[in-house]
Structure formats: C-alpha cells, structure tokens
mmCIF file of C-alpha atoms in Angstrom:
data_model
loop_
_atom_site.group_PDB
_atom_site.id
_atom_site.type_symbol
_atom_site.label_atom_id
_atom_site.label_comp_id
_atom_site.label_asym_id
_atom_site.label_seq_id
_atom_site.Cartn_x
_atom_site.Cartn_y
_atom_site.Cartn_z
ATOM 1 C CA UNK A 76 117.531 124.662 105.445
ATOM 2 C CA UNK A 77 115.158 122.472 103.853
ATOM 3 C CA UNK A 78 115.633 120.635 100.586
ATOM 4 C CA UNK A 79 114.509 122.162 97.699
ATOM 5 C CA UNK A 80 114.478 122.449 93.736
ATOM 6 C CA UNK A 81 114.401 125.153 91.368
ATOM 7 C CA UNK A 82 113.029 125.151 87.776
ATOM 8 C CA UNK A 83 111.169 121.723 87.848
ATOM 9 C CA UNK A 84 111.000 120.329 84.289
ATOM 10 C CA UNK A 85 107.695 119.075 83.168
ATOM 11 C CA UNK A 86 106.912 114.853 82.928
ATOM 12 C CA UNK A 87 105.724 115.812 79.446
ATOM 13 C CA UNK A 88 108.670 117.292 78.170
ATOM 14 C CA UNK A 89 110.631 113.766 79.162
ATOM 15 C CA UNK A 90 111.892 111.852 76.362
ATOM 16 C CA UNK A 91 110.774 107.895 77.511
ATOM 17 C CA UNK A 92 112.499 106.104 74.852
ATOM 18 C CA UNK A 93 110.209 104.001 72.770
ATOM 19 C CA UNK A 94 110.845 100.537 74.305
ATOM 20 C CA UNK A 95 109.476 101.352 77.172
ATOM 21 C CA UNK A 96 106.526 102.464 76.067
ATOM 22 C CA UNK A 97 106.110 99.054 74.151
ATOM 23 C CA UNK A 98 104.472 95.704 75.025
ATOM 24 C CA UNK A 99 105.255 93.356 73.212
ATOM 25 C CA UNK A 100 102.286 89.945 72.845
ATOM 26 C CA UNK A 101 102.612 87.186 70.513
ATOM 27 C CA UNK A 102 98.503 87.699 69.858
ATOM 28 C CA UNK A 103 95.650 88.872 70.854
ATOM 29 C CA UNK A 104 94.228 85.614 71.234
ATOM 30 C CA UNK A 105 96.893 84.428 73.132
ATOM 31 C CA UNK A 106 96.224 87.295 75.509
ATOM 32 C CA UNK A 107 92.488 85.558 76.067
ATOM 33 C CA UNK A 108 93.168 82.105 75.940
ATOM 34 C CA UNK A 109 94.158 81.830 79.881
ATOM 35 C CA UNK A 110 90.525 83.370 80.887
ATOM 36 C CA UNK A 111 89.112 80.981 77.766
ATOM 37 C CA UNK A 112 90.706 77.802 79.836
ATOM 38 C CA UNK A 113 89.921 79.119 83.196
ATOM 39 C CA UNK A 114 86.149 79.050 82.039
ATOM 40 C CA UNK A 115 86.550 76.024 80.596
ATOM 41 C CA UNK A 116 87.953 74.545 83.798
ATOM 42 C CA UNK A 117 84.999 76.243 85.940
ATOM 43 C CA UNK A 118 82.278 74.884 83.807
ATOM 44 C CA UNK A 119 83.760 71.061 84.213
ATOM 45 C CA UNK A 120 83.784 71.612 87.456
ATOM 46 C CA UNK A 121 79.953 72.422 87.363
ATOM 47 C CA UNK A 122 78.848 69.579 84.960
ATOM 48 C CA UNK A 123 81.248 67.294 86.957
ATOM 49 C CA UNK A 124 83.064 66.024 83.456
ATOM 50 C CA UNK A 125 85.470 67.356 80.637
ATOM 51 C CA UNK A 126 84.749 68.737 77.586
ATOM 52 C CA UNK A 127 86.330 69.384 74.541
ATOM 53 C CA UNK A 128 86.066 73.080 73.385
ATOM 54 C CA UNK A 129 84.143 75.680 75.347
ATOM 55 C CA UNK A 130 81.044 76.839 73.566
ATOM 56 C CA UNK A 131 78.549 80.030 73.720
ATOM 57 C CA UNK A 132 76.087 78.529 75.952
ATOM 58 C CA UNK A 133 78.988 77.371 77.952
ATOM 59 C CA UNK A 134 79.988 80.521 78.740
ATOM 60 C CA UNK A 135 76.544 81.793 79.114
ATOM 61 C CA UNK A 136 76.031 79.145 81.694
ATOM 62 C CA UNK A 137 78.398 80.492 84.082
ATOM 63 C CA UNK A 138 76.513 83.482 84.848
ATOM 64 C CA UNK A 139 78.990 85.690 84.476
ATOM 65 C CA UNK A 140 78.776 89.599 84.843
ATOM 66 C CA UNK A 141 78.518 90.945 81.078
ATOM 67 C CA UNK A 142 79.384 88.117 79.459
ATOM 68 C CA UNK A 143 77.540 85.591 77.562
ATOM 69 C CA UNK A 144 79.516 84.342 74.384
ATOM 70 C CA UNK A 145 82.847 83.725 73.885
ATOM 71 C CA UNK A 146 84.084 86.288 72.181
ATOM 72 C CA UNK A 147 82.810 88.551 75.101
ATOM 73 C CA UNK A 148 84.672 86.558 77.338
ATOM 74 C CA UNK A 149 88.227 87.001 75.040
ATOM 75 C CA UNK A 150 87.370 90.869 75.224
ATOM 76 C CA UNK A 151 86.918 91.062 78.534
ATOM 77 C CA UNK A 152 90.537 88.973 79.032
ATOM 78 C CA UNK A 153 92.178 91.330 76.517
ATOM 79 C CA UNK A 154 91.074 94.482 78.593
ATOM 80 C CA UNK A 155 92.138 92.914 81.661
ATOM 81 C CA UNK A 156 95.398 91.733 80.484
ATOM 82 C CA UNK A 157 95.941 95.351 78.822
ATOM 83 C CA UNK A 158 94.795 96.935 81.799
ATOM 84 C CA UNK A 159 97.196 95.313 84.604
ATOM 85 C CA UNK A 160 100.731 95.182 82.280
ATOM 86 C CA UNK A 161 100.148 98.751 81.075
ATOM 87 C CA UNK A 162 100.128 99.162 84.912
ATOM 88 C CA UNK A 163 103.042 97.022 85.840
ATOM 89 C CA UNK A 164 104.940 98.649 82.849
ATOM 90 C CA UNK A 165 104.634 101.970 84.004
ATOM 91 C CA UNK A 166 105.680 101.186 87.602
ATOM 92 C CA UNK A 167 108.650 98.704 86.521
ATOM 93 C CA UNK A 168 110.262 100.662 83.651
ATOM 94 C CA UNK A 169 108.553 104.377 83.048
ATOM 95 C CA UNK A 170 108.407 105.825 86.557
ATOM 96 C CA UNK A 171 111.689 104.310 87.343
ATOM 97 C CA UNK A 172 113.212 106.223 84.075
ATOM 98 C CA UNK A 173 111.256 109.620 85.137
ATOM 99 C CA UNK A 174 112.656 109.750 88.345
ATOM 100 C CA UNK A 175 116.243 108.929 87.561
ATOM 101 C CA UNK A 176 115.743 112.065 85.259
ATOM 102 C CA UNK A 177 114.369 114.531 87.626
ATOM 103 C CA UNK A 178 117.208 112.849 90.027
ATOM 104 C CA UNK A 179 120.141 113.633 87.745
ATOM 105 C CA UNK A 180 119.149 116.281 85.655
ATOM 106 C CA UNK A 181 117.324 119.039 88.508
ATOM 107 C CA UNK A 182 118.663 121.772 89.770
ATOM 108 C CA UNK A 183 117.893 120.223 94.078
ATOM 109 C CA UNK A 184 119.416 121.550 97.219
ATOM 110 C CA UNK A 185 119.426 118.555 99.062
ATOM 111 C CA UNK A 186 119.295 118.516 103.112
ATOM 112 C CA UNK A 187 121.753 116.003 104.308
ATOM 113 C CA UNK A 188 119.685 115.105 107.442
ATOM 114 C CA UNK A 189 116.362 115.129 105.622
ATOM 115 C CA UNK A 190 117.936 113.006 102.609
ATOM 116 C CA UNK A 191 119.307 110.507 105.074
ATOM 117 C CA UNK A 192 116.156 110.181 107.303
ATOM 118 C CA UNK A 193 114.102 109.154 103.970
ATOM 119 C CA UNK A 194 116.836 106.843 102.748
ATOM 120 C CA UNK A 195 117.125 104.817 106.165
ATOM 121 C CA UNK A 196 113.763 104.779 106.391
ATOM 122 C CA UNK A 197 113.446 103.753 102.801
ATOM 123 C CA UNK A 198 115.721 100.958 102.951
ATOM 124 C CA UNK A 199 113.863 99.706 106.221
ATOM 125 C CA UNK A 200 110.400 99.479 104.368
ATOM 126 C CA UNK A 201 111.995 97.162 101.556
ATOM 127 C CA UNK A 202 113.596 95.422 104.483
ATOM 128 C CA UNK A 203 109.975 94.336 106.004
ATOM 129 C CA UNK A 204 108.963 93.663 102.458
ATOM 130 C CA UNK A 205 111.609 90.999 101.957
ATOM 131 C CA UNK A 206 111.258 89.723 104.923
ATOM 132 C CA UNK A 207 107.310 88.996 103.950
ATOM 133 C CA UNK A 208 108.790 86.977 101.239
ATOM 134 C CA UNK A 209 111.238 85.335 103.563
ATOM 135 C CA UNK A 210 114.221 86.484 101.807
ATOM 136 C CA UNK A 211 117.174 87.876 102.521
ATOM 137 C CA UNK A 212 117.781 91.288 101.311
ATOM 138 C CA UNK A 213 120.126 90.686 98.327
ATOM 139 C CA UNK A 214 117.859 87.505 97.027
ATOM 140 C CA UNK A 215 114.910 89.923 97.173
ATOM 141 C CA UNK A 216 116.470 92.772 95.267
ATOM 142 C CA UNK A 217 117.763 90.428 92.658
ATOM 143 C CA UNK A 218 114.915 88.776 91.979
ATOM 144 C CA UNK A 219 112.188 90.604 93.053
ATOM 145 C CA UNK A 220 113.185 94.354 92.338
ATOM 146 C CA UNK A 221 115.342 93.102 89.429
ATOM 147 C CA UNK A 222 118.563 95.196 90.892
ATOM 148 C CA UNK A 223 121.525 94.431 89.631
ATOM 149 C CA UNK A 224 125.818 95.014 90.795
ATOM 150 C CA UNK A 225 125.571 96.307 94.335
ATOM 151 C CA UNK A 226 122.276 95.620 95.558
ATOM 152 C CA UNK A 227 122.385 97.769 98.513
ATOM 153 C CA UNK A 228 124.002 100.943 96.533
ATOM 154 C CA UNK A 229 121.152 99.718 93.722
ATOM 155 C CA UNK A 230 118.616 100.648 96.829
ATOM 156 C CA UNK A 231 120.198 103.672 98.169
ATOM 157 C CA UNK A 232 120.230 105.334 94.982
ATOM 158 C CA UNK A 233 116.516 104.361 94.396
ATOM 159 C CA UNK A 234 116.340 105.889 97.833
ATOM 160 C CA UNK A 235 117.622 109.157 97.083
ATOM 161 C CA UNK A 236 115.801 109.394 93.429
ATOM 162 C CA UNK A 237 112.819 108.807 95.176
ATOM 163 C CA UNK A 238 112.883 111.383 97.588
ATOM 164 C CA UNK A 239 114.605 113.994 95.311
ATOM 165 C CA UNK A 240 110.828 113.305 93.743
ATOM 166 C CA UNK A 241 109.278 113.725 96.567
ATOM 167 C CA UNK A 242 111.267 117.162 96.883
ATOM 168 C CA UNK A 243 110.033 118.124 93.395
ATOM 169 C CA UNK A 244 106.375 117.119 93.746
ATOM 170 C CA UNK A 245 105.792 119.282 96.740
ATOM 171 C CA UNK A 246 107.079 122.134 94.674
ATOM 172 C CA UNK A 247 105.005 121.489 91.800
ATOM 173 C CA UNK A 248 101.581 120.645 94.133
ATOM 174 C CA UNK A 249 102.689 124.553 95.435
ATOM 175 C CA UNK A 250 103.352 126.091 92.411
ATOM 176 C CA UNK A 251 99.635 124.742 90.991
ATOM 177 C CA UNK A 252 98.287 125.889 94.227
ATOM 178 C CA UNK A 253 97.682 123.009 96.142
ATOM 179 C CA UNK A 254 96.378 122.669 99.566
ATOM 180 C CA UNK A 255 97.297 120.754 102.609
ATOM 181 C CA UNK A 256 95.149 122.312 105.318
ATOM 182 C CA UNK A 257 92.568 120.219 106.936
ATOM 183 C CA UNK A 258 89.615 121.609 105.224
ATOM 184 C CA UNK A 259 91.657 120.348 101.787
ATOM 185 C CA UNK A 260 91.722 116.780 104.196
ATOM 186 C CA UNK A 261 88.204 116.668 105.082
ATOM 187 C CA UNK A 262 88.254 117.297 100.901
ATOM 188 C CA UNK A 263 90.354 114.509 100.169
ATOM 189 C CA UNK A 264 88.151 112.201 102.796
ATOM 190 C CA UNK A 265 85.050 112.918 101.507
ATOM 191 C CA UNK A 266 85.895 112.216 97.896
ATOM 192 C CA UNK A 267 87.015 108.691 98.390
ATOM 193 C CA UNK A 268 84.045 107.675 100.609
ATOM 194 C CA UNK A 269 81.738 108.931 98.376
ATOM 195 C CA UNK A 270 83.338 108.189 94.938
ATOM 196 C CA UNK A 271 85.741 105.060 95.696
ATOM 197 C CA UNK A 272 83.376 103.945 97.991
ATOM 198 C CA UNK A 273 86.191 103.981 100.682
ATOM 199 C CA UNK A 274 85.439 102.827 104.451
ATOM 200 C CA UNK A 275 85.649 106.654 106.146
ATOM 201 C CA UNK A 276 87.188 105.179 109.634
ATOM 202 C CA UNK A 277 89.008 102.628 108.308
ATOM 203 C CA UNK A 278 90.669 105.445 105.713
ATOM 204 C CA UNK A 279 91.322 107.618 108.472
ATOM 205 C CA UNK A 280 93.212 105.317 110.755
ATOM 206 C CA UNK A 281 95.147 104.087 107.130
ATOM 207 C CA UNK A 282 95.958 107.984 105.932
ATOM 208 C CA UNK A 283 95.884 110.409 108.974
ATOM 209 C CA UNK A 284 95.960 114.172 108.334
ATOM 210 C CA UNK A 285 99.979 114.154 108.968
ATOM 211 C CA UNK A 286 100.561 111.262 106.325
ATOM 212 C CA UNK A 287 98.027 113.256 103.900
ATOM 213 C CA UNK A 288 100.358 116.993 104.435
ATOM 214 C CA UNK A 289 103.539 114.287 103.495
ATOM 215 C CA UNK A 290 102.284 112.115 101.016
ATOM 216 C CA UNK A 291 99.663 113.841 99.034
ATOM 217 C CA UNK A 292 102.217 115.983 96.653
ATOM 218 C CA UNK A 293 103.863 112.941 95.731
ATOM 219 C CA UNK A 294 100.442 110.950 95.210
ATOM 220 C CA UNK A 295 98.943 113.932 93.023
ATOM 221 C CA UNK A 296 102.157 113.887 90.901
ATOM 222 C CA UNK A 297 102.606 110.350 90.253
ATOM 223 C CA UNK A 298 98.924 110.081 89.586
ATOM 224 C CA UNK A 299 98.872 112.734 86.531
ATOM 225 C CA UNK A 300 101.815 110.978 85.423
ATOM 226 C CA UNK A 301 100.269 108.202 85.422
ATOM 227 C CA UNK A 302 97.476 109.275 83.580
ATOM 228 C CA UNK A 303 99.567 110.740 81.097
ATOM 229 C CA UNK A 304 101.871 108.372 80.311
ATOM 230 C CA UNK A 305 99.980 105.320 80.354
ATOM 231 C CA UNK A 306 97.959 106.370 77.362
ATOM 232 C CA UNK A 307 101.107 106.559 75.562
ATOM 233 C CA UNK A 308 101.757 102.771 76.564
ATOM 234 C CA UNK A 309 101.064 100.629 72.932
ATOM 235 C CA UNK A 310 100.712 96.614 72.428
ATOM 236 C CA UNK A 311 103.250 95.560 69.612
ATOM 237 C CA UNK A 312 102.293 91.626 68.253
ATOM 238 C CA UNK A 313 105.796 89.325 67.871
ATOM 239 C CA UNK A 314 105.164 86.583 66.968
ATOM 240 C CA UNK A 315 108.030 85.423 69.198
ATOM 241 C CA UNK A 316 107.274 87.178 72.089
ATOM 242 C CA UNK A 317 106.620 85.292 75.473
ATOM 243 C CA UNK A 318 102.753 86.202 76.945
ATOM 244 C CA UNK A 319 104.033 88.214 80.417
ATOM 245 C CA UNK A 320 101.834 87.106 83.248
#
C-alpha cells in the first residue's frame, strides 16, 4: 500500500504567526548603503584614488544597467535586499512552519518502507552537503541548518515532514488535475527553454522524465506557496535591529 493522505488542508487556510512574516531593518537607507560603498569602492578603483562621498556622475560613470544617480542606485539595493531575505525568510522560517503543520495535523497513511527509503536518502543528501562545507554532521546542523537538541532526530523529523509533503502535494497536483505523462514533460521542457531561457540538453540530463513524474508535485506546490505567501512577507523598521546579510 502506498502512502497516502486524505482531506488535504489548504496553505491558505494556515495560520503563520505574524513574526514570521516580519523583517525587521533598522532603515531603508541602511538597506542601500552596502551597494552605495561597493560603488564607491569600484569607482576608486577606476580613477586609481579615494574619494570622499560618492556623487551622481559617479555613479553615472560606472555604466551601470539602469542606473545613473544615486538614489537609483539605493532603489535598486533596496529591491535587491527585499528581494533575496523575503526569499531566505520563506525557506528558513515559513515553509519550515507549513510543513510541520501538514506533518502533524493531516490525516497520512504512511508506508513504512517508502517513509524510510526517503528519510535515508534524505539524511544522505545533507550528509554530502556538509561534507562540501567540510563539517561534520552535528557542526553543520548546528550552525548551518540552525537545529537544535538532537541533531540527528532534528534531521529525521525534517525527513519525515518533508516527505509527508511530498505525500500531500502529489494528491493535491491530482486532485487539480495535473499531468505527469511525457507529453505534460515535453510541456514542462519547452517552457523553460523558451521562457527561462534554459539550456534544453543540459536541462534534460539535470531533470529526466523519471525525476520530473517524482518531483514535479512537490515543485508545483511549493511554488504557489511561494507565491502566496511571500506577498504576505512585510519590512518592519527598528531602529535596533541588526541589517541581516
């Protein structure tokens, strides 16, 4: 018998508590001011001597795409900024809330054999990623993953919530009629070379028809999440705050 979930609970009816949802800056300007000393840096570098305070023609100088004044320049760091930490918050504190949700509050048959393929398989892939850092295990769940207590419990029971939402999102890509036949593929290859711009051999060999029937559920899922909850994500200015980086 294959896992499986009944009565899936929709990502919008999920209470995220507030703080989560919540970035907190010190300022806007002090959002920009990294990209306003980088520039500042780049154009010594091209005179070949310091100055003071960066200027408009300054910035203008450096030729950069769209931007010719520095206030253009702090925009274009404040949308960057917002950009990548509404990004990093959602995958370090909103997903990680959704799924322990789904994970202890859905109704899922779970196969035993199925549940421990994906957790040994799991805990293997976070394995190789530690050793890319050249750590052991525990250092790299401490202080990479931010785990706390048990650190290899910590990643089993990521493990399991993970594929318990991998259980759910194939349900929910069925019950919105998704497809995973190879015309739906061919689809799916087509889309990203010719909107994403995506190299069509080089995305084969990286997603194979196989990986697409296993992973695409759980890709379509996360994305609309994604989309829906990242909107919700809001910059809050204390003055106290430390700038995240």
């Amino acid at each position: 018998m294959k896992s499986s979930v009944e009565n899936v609970m929709s990502y919008k009816d999920i209470n995220v508590p507030e703080e989560k949802l919540t970035i907190e800056i010190p300022s806007w300007d002090a959002v920009a001011q990294p990209l306003v000393d980088h520039a500042r840096r780049q154009y010594e570098e091209m005179i070949n001597e310091p100055v003071d305070e960066l200027t408009n023609e300054m910035v203008d100088a450096l030729a950069l795409p769209g931007v010719k004044t520095i206030q253009q320049l702090k925009q274009s760091g404040m949308e960057v900024y917002q950009r990548n930490q509404t990004q990093l918050q959602f995958y370090n504190e909103v997903l990680p809330f959704i799924l322990k949700y789904y994970a202890d509050n859905s109704n899922v048959i779970l196969n035993s054999e199925e549940r421990d393929s994906y957790v040994t398989d799991y805990l293997r892939q976070v394995k190789a990623y530690a050793d890319q850092y050249n750590m052991p295990l525990e250092q790299y769940g401490r202080e990479q993953l931010k785990l706390e207590g048990n650190i290899n419990e910590q990643l089993e029971k990521r493990a399991e919530e993970d594929f318990i939402f991998k259980v759910i999102a194939h349900r929910v890509f069925e019950n919105q009629g998704g497809r995973l036949d190879e015309e739906a593929y061919e689809q799916f290859i087509h889309r990203n070379v010719v909107q994403q711009g995506a190299d069509e051999i080089e995305l084969r060999e990286r997603f194979s028809y196989n990986a697409f029937k296993e992973m695409m559920p759980e890709m379509s899922l996360s994305q609309d999440i994604y989309e829906y909850f990242s909107k919700r994500i809001t910059f809050k200015i204390n003055p106290d705050a430390k700038l995240r980086v």
